C-alpha positions as a Markdown table, in Angstrom:
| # | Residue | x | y | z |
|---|---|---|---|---|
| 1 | Unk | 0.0 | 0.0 | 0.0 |
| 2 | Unk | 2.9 | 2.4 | 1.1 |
| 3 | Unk | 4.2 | 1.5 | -2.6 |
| 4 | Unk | 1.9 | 2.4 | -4.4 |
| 5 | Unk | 1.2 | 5.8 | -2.6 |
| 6 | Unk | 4.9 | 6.5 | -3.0 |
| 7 | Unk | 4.4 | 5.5 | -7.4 |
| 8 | Unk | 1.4 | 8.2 | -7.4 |
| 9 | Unk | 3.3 | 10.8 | -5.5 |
| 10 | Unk | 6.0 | 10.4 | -7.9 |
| 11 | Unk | 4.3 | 10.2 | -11.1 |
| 12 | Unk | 2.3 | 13.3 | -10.1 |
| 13 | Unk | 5.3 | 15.6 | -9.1 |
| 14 | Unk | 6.5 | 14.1 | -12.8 |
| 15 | Unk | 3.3 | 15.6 | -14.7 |
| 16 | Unk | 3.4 | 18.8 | -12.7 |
| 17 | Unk | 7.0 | 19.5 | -13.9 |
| 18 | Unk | 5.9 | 18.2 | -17.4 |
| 19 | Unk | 3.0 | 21.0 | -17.3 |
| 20 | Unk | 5.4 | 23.4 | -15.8 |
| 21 | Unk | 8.0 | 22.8 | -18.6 |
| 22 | Unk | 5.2 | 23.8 | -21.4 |
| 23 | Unk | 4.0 | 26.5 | -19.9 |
| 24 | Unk | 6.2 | 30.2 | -19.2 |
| 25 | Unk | 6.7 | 32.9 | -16.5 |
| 26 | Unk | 4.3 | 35.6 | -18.3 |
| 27 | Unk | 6.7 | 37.8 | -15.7 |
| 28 | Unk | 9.9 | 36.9 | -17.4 |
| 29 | Unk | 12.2 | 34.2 | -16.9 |
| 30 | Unk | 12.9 | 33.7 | -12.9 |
| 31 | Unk | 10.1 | 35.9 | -12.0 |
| 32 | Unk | 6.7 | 35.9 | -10.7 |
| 33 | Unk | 3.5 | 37.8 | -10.1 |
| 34 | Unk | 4.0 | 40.5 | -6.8 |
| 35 | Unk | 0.8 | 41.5 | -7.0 |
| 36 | Unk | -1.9 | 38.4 | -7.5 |
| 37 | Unk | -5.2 | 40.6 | -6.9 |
| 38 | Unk | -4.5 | 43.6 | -9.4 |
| 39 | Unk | -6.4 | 43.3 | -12.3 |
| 40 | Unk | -4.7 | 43.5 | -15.9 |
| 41 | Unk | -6.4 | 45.2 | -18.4 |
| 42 | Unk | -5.4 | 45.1 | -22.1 |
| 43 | Unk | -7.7 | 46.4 | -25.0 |
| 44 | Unk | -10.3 | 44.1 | -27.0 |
| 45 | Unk | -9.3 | 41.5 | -24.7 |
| 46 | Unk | -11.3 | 40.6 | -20.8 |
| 47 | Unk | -9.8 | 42.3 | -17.7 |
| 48 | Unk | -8.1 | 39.6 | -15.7 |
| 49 | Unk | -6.5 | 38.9 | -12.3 |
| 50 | Unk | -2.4 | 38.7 | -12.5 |
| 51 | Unk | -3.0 | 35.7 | -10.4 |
| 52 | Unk | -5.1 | 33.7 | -13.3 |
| 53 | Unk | -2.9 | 35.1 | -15.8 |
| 54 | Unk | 0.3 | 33.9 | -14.3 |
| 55 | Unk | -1.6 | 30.4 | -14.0 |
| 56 | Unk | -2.4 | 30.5 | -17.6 |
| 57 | Unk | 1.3 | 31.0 | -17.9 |
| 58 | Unk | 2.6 | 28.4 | -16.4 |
| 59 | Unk | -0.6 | 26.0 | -17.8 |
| 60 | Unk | 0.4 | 26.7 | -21.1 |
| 61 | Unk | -2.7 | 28.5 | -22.1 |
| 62 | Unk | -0.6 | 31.5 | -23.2 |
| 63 | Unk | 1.5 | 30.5 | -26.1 |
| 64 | Unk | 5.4 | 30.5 | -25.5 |
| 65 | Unk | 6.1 | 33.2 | -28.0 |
| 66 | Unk | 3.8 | 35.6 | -26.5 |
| 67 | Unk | 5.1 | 35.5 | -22.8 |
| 68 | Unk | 8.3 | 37.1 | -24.2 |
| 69 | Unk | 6.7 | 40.7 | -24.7 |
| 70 | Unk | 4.2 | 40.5 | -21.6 |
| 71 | Unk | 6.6 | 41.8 | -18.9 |
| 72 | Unk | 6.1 | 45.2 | -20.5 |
| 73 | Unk | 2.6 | 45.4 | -20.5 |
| 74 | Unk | 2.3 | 43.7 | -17.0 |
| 75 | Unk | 3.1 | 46.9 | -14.9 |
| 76 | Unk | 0.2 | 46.4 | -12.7 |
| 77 | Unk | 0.5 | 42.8 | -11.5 |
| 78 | Unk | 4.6 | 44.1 | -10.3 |
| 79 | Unk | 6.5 | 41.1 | -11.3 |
| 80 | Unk | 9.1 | 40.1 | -8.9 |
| 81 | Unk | 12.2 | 38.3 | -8.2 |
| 82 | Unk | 10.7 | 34.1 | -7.9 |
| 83 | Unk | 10.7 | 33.1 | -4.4 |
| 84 | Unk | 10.7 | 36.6 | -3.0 |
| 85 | Unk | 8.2 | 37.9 | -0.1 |
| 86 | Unk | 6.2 | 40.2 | -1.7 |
| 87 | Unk | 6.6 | 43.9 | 0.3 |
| 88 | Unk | 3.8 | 46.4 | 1.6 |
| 89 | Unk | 4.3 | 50.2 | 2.1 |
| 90 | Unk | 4.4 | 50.1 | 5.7 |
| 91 | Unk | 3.5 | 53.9 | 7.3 |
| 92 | Unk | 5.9 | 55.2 | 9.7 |
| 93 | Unk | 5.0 | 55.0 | 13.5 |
| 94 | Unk | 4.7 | 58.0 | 15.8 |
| 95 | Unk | 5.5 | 57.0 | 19.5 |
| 96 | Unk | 2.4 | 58.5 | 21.8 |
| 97 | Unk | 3.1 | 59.3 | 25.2 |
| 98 | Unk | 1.3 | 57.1 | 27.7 |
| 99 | Unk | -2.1 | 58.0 | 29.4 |
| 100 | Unk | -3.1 | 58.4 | 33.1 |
| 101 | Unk | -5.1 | 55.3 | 34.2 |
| 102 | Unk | -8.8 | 56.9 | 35.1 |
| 103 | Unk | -11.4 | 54.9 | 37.0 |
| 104 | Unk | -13.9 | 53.8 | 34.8 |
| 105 | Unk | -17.4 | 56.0 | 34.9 |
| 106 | Unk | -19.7 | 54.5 | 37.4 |
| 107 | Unk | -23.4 | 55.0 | 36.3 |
| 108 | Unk | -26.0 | 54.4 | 39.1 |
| 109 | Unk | -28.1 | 51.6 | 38.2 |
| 110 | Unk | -31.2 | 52.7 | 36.6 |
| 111 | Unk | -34.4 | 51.3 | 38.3 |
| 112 | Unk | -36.4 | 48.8 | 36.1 |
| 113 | Unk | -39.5 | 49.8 | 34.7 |
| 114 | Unk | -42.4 | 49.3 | 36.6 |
| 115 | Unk | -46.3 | 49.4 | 35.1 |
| 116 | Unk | -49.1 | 50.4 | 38.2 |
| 117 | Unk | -51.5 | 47.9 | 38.1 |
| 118 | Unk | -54.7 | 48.7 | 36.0 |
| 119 | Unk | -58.2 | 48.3 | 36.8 |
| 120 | Unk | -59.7 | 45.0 | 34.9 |
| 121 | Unk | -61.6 | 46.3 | 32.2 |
| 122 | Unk | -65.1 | 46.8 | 32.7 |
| 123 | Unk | -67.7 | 46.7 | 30.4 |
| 124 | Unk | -71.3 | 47.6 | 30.9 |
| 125 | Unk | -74.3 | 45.4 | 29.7 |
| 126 | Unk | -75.3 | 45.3 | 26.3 |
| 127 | Unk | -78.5 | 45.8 | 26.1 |
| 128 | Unk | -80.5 | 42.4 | 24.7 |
| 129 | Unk | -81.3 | 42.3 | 21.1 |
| 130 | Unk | -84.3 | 43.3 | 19.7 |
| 131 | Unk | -86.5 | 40.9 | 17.4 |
């Protein structure tokens, strides 16, 4: 049993490098996508996330020939160095001097609601019908 889960794990770390090896970078060679949530837009053709392009990339659903001149045109999706942790703009920090502990406001308990009692209703006598 061990066997034959080792044989699948093998043969399917062989197909991924197979569908790797016909597929391209649509960064450039060594490269990947820095920004996988900016959308790339390119006339007469649909808006797309870099994220799904760069897996049509490596897929091979963009042909090899055309990866070569996407880097250009991929501004927005800020192709990277492979392997690289993508960075943020961080802001600076301003150091705050620390407060003076207060005592927490005390509000006097509010009484519950209470209803007065109300007379049953009464009703006076209808008078009987008449025939």
């Amino acid at each position: 049993m061990m066997t034959a889960l080792y044989r699948i794990s093998l043969l399917l770390s062989f197909l991924v490098a197979y569908a790797r090896s016909q597929g391209c970078s649509v960064c450039g060679e060594g490269k990947e996508v820095g920004a996988p949530d900016a959308v790339f837009i390119f006339p007469g053709q649909p808006s797309v996330p870099c994220s799904i392009l760069e897996g049509a990339g490596y897929g091979g659903a963009i042909p090899i020939n055309q990866c070569s001149f996407l880097p250009p045109l991929i501004t927005v999706c800020e192709c990277q160095p492979a392997g690289s942790v993508p960075t943020a703009p961080v802001a600076p920090i301003t150091p705050v001097a620390p407060l003076e502990p207060t005592e927490a406001p005390v509000v006097p308990a509010t009484p519950a609601p209470v209803v007065p009692d109300t007379p049953a209703p009464v009703v006076s006598a209808t008078p009987a019908p008449v025939v």
